[in-house]
mmCIF file of C-alpha atoms and ligand atoms in Angstrom:
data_model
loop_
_atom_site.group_PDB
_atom_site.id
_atom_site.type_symbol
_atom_site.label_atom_id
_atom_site.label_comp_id
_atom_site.label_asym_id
_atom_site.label_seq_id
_atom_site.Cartn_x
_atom_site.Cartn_y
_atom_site.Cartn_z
ATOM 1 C CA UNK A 1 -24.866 -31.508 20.404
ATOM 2 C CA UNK A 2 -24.552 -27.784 20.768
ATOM 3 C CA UNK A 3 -26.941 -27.363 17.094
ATOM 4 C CA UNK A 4 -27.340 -23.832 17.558
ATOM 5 C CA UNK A 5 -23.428 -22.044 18.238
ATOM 6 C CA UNK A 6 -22.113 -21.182 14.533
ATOM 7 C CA UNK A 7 -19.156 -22.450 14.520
ATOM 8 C CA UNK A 8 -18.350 -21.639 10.508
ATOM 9 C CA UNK A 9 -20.172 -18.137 8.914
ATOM 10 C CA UNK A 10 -20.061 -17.374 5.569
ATOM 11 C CA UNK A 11 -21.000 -13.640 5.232
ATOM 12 C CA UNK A 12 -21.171 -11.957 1.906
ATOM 13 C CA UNK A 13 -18.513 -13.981 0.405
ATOM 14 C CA UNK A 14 -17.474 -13.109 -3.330
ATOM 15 C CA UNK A 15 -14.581 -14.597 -4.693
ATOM 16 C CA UNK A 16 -13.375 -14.100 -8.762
ATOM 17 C CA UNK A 17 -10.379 -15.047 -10.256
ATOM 18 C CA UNK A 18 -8.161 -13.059 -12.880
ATOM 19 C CA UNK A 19 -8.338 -8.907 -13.578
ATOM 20 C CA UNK A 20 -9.736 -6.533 -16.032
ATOM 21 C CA UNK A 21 -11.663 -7.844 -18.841
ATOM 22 C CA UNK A 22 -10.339 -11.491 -18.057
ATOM 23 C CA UNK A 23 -11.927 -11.338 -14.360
ATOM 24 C CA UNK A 24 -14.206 -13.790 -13.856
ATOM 25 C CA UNK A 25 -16.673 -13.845 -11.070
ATOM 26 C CA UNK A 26 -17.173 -17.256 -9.521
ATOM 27 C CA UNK A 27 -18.861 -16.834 -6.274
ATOM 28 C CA UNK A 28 -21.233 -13.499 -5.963
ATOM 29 C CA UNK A 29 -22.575 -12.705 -2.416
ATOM 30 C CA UNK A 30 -22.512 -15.917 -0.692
ATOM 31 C CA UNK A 31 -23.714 -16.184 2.884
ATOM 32 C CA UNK A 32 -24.623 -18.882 4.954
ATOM 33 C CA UNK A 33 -23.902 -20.637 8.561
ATOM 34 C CA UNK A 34 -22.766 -23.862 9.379
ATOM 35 C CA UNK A 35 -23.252 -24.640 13.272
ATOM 36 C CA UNK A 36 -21.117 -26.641 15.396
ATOM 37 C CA UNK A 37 -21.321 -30.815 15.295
ATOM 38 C CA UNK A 38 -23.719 -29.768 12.216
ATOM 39 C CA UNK A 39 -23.353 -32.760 8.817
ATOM 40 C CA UNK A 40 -24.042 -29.688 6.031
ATOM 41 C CA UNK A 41 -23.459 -31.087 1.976
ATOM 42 C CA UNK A 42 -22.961 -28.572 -0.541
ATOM 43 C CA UNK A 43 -24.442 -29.252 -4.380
ATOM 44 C CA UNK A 44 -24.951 -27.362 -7.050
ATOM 45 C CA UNK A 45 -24.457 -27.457 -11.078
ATOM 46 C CA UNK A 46 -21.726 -28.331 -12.617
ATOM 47 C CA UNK A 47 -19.067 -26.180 -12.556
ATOM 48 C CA UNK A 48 -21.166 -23.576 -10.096
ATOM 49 C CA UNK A 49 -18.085 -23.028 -7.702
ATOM 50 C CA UNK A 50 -18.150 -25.403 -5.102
ATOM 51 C CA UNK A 51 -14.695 -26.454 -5.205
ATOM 52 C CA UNK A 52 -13.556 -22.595 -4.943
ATOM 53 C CA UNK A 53 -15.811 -22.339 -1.906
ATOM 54 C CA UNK A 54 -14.562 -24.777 -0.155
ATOM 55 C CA UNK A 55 -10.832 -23.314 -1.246
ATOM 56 C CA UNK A 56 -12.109 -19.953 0.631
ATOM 57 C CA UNK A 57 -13.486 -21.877 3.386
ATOM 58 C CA UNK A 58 -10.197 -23.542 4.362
ATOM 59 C CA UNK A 59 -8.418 -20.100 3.918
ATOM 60 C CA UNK A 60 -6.616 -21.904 0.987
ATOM 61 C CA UNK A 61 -7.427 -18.785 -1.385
ATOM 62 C CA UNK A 62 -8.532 -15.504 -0.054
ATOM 63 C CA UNK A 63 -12.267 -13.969 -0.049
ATOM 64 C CA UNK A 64 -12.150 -11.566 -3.103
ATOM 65 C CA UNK A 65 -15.214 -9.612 -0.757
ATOM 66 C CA UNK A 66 -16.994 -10.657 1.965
ATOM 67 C CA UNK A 67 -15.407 -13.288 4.988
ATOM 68 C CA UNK A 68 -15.382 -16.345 5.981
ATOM 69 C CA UNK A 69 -15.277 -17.090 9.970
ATOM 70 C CA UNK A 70 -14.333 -19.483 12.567
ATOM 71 C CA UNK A 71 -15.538 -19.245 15.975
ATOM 72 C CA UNK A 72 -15.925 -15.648 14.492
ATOM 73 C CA UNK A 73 -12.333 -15.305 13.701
ATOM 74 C CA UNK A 74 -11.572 -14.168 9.842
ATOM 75 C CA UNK A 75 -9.750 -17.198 8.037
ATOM 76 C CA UNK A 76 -7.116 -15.571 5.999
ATOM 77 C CA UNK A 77 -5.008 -18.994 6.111
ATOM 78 C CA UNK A 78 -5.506 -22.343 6.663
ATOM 79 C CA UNK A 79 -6.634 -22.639 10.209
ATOM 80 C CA UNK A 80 -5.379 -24.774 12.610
ATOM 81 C CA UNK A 81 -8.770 -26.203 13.595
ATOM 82 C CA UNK A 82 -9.525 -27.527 10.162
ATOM 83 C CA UNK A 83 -8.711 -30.272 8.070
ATOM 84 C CA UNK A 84 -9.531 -31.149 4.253
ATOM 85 C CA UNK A 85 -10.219 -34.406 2.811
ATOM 86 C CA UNK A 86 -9.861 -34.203 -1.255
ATOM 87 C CA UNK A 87 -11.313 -37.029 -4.027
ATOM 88 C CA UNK A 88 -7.920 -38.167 -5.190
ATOM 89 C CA UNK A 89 -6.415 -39.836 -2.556
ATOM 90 C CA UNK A 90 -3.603 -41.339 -4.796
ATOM 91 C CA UNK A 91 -2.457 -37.770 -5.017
ATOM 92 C CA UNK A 92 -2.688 -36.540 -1.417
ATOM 93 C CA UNK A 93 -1.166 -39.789 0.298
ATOM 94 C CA UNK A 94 2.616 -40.472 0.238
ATOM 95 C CA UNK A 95 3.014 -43.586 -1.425
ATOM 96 C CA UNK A 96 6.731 -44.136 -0.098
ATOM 97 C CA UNK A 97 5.438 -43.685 3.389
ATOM 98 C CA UNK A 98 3.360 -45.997 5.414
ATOM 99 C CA UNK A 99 0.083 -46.171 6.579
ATOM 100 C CA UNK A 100 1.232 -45.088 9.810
ATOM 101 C CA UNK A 101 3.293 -42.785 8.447
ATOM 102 C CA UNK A 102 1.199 -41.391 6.377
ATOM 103 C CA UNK A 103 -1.423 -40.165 9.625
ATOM 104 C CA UNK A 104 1.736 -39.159 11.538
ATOM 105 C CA UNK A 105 2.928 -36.603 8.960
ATOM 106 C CA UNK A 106 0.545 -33.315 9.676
ATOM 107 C CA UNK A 107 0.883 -34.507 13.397
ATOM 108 C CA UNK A 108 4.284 -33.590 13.237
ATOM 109 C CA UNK A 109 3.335 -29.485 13.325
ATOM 110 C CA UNK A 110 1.817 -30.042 16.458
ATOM 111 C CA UNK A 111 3.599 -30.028 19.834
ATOM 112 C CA UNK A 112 2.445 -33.451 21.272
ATOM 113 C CA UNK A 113 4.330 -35.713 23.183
ATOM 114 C CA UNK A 114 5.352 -39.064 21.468
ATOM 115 C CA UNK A 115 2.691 -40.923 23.359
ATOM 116 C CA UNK A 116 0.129 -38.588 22.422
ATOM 117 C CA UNK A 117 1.231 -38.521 18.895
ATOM 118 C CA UNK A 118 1.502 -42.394 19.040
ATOM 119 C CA UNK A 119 -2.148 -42.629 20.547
ATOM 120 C CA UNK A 120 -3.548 -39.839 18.124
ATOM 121 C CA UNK A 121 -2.598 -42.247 15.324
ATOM 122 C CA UNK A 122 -3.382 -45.421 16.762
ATOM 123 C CA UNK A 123 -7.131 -43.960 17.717
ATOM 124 C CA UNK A 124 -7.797 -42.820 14.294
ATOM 125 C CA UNK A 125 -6.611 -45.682 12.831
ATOM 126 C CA UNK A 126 -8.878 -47.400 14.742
ATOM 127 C CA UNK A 127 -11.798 -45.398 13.838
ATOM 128 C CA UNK A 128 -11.606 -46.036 10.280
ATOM 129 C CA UNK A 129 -11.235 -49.425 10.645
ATOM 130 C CA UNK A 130 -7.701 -49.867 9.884
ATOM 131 C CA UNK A 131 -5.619 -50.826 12.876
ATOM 132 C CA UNK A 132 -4.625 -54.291 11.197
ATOM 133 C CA UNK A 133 -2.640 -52.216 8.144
ATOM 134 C CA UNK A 134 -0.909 -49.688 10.016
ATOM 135 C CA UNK A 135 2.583 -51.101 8.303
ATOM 136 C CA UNK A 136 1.322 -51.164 4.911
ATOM 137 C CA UNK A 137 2.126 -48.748 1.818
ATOM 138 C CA UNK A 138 -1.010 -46.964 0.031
ATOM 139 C CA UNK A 139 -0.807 -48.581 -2.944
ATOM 140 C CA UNK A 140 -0.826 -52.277 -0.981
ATOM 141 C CA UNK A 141 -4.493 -50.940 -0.130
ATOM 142 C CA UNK A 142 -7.730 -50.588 -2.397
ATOM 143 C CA UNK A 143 -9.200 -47.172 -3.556
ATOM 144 C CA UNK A 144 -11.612 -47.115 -0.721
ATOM 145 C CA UNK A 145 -8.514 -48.263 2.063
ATOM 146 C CA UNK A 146 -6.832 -45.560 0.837
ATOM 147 C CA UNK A 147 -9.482 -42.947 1.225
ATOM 148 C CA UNK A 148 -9.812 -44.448 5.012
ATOM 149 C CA UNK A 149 -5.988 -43.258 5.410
ATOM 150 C CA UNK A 150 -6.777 -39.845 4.732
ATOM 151 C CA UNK A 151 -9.760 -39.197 6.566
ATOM 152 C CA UNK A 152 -7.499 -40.997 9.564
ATOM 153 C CA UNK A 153 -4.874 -38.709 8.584
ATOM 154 C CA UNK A 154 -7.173 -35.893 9.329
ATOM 155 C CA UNK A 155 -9.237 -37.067 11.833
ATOM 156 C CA UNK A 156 -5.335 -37.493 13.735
ATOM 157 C CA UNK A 157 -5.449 -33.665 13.569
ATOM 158 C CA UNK A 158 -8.310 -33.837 15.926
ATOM 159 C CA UNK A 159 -10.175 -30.759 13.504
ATOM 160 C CA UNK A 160 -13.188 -29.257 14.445
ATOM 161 C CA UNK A 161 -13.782 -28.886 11.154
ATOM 162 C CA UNK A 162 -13.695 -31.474 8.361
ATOM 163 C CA UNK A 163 -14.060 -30.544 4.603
ATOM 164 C CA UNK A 164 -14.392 -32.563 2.515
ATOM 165 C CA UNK A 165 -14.187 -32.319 -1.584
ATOM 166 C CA UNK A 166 -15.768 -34.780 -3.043
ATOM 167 C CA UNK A 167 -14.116 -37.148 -0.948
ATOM 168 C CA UNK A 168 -15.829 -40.562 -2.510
ATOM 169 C CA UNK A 169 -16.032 -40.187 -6.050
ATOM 170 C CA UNK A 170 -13.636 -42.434 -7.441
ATOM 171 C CA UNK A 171 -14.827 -45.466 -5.145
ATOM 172 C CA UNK A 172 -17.451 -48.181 -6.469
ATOM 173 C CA UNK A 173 -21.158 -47.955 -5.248
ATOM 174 C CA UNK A 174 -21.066 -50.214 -1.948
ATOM 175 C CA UNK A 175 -17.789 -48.820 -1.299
ATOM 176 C CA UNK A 176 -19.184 -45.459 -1.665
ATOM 177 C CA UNK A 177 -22.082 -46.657 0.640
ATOM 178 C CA UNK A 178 -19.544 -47.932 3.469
ATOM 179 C CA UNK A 179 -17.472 -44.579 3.268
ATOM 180 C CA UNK A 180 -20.581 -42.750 3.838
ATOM 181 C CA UNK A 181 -21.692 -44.675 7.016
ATOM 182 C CA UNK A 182 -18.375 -44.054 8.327
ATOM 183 C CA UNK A 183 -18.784 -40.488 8.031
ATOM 184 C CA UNK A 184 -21.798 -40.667 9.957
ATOM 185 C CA UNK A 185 -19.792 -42.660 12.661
ATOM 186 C CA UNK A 186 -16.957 -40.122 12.925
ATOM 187 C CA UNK A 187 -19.325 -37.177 13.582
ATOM 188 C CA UNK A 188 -21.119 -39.303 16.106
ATOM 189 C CA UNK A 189 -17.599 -40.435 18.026
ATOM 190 C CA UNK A 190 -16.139 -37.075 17.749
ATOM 191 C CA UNK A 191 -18.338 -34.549 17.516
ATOM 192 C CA UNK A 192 -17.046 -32.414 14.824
ATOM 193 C CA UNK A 193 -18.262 -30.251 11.879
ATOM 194 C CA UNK A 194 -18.317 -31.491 8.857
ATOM 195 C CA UNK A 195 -19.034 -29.632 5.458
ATOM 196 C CA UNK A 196 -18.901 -32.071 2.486
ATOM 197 C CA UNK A 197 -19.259 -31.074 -1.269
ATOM 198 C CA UNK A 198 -20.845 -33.776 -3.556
ATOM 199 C CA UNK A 199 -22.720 -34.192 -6.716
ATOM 200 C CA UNK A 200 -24.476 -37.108 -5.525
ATOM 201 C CA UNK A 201 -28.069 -35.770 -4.539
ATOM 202 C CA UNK A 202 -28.732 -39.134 -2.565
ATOM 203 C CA UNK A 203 -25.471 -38.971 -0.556
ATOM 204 C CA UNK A 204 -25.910 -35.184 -0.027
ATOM 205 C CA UNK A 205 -29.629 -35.997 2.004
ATOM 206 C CA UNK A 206 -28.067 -39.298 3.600
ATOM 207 C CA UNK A 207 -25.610 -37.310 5.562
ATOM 208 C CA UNK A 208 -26.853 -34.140 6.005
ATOM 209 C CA UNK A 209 -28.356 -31.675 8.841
ATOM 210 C CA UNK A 210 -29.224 -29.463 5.742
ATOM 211 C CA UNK A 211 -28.303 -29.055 2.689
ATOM 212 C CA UNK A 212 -27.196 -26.105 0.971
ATOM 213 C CA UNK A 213 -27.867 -25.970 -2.449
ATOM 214 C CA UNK A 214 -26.264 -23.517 -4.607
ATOM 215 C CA UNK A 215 -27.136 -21.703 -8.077
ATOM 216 C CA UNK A 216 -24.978 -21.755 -11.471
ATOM 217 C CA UNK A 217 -21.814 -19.719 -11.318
ATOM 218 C CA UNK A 218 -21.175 -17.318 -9.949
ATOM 219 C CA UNK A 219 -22.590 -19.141 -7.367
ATOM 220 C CA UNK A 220 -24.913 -18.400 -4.524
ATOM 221 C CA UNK A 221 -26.977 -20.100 -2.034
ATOM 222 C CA UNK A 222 -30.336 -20.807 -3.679
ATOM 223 C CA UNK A 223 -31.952 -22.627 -0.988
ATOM 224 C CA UNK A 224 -30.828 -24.378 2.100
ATOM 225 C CA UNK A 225 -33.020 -27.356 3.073
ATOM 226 C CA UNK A 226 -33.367 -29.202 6.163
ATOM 227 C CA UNK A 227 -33.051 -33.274 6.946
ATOM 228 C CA UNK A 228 -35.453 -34.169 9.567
ATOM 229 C CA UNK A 229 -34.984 -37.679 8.915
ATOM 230 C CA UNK A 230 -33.888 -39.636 12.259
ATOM 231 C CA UNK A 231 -30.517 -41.181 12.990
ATOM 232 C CA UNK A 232 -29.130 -43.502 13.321
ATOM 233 C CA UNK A 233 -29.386 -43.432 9.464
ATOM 234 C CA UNK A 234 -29.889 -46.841 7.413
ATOM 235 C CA UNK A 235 -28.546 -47.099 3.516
ATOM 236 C CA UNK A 236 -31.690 -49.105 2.759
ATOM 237 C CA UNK A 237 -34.174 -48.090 5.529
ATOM 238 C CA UNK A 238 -33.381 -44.276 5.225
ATOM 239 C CA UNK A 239 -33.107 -44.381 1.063
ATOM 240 C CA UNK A 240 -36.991 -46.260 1.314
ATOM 241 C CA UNK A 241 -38.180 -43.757 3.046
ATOM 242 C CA UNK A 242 -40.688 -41.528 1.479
ATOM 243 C CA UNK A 243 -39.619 -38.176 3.068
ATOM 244 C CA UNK A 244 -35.792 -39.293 1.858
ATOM 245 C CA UNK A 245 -37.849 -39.832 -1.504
ATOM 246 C CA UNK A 246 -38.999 -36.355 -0.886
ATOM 247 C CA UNK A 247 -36.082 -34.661 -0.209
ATOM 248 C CA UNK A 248 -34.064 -36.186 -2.963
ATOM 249 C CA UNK A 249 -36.659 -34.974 -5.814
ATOM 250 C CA UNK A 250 -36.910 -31.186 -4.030
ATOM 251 C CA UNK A 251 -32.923 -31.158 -4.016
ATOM 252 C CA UNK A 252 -32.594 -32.371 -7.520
ATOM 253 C CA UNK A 253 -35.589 -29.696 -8.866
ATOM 254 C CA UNK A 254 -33.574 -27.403 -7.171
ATOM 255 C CA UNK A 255 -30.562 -27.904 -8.857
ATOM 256 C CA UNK A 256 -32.409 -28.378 -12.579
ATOM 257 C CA UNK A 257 -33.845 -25.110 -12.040
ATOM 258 C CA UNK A 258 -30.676 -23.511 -11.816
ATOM 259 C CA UNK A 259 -29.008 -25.306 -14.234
HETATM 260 N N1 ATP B 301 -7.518 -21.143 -10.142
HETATM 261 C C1 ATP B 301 -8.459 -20.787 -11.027
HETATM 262 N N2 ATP B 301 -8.231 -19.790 -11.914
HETATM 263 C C2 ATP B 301 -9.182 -19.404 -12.782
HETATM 264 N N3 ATP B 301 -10.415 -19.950 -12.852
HETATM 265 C C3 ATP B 301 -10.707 -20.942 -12.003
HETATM 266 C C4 ATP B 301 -9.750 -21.420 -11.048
HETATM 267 N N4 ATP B 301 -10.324 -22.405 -10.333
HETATM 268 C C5 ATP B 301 -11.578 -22.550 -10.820
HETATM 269 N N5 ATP B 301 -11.808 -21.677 -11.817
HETATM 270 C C6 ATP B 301 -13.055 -21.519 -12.556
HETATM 271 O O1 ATP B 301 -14.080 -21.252 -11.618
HETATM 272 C C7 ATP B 301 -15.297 -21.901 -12.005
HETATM 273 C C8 ATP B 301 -15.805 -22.742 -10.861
HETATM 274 O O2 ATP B 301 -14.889 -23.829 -10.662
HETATM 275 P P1 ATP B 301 -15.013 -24.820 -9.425
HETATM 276 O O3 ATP B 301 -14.015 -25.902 -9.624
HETATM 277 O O4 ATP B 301 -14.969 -24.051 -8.164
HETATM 278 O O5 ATP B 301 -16.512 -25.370 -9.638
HETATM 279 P P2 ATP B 301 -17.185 -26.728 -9.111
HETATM 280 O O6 ATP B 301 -18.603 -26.399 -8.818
HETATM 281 O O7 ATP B 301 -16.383 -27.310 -8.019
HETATM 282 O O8 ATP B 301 -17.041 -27.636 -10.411
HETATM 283 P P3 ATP B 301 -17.420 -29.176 -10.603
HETATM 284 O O9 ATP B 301 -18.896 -29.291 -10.394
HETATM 285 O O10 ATP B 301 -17.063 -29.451 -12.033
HETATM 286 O O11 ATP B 301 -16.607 -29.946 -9.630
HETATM 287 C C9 ATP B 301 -14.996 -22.692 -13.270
HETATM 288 O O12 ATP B 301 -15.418 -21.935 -14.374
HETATM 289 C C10 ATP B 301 -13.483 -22.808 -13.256
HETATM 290 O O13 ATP B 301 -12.971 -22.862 -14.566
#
């Protein structure tokens, strides 16, 4: 893994929303780098602007200062190279379309060949552990099924960059746990970025590289910490670990303070 070559640069970034006297300031001189194949969570209080970060990252709402950068190219739009996972599933999934379908649908902006298309699908399918449902609807499927779809759905897309919002909130605890180690699978098998909002301190140090932590709105970074804990990562062996004990209580103290 090529841990050094930024692939994603935050530089400066401010982003507000409204004018005049209703303008509100959300994010205020944000800068940091995420580097390519790099697991980096983002956490912060409530409400801090993590959501409209990750909005500016994907080029889904413009930099109000500052820039955002892929492979050093602005992002004023979505970028071809990225794809976004969000929490509610039940909202981003077609529920009159297949599983299959489902994946195939942001394939179909991309010139591929029908075999390619067919293979992108089946693969990612495959990934997520799915292969034996490709002919079922969404709703046939429990929460954490359906949250499988769409990270097949995007990992179809073949990003470079996955973003993720939140992505396993509304899933139980071992579900949750499962979801997580399949995360850590996917940027094993295919080598991409991923940058992952959360506001579960535990999940945030189980996945990362680092984690960026970020103050009350309007946000910016307040510290970024590293995860020097080893892979292949272990939901009981990694969480008993003292230096995971470590990390969580610095992460969480970080957060408090800037509460
Ligand atoms: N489209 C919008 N127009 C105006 N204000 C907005 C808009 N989107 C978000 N905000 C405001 O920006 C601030 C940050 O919201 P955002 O959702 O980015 O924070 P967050 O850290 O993701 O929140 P949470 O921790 O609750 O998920 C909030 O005060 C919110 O009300």
């Amino acid at each position: 893994m090529s841990e050094r070559q930024v692939r994603l640069s935050i530089d400066g970034l401010h982003k507000g929303y409204g004018v005049g006297a209703a303008r509100k300031e959300v994010i205020s001189d944000l800068t940091f780098d995420v580097h390519a194949g790099e697991f980096v969570c983002i956490v912060g209080p409530s409400g801090a602007g993590k959501t409209t970060l990750l909005k500016c990252l994907t080029g889904l709402h413009p930099a109000s200062a500052g820039a955002v950068r892929l492979d050093s190219k602005v992002v004023d739009g979505p970028p071809r190279q990225m794809a976004l996972v969000l929490q509610e599933y039940t909202r981003s999934l077609m529920p009159w379309l297949t599983v299959e379908k489902n994946v195939r649908l942001p394939l179909a902006n991309l010139k591929l060949s029908k075999a390619e298309r067919e293979q992108r699908i089946t693969d990612a399918l495959r990934e997520v552990g799915l292969s034996d449902v490709r002919t079922s609807y969404p709703w046939q499927l429990s929460g954490g099924m359906q949250q499988r779809v769409a990270i097949a759905r995007a990992l179809a897309y073949r990003p470079e960059v996955l973003v993720m919002d939140e992505p396993f909130a509304s899933v139980d605890a071992q579900t949750r746990a499962d979801l997580e180690d399949l995360m850590l699978k996917v940027r094993q098998d295919f080598g991409i970025t991923i940058v992952l909002v959360t506001h579960d301190i535990d999940e945030a140090v189980y996945l990362s590289d680092r984690v960026v932590v970020l103050t009350k709105g309007p946000c910016t970074v307040d510290e970024i910490i590293p995860v020097e804990l080893p892979f292949p990562r272990d939901q009981i062996e990694t969480k008993s670990d003292p230096r995971f004990v470590d990390l969580r209580a610095r992460v969480f103290s970080r957060i408090k303070a800037s509460a």
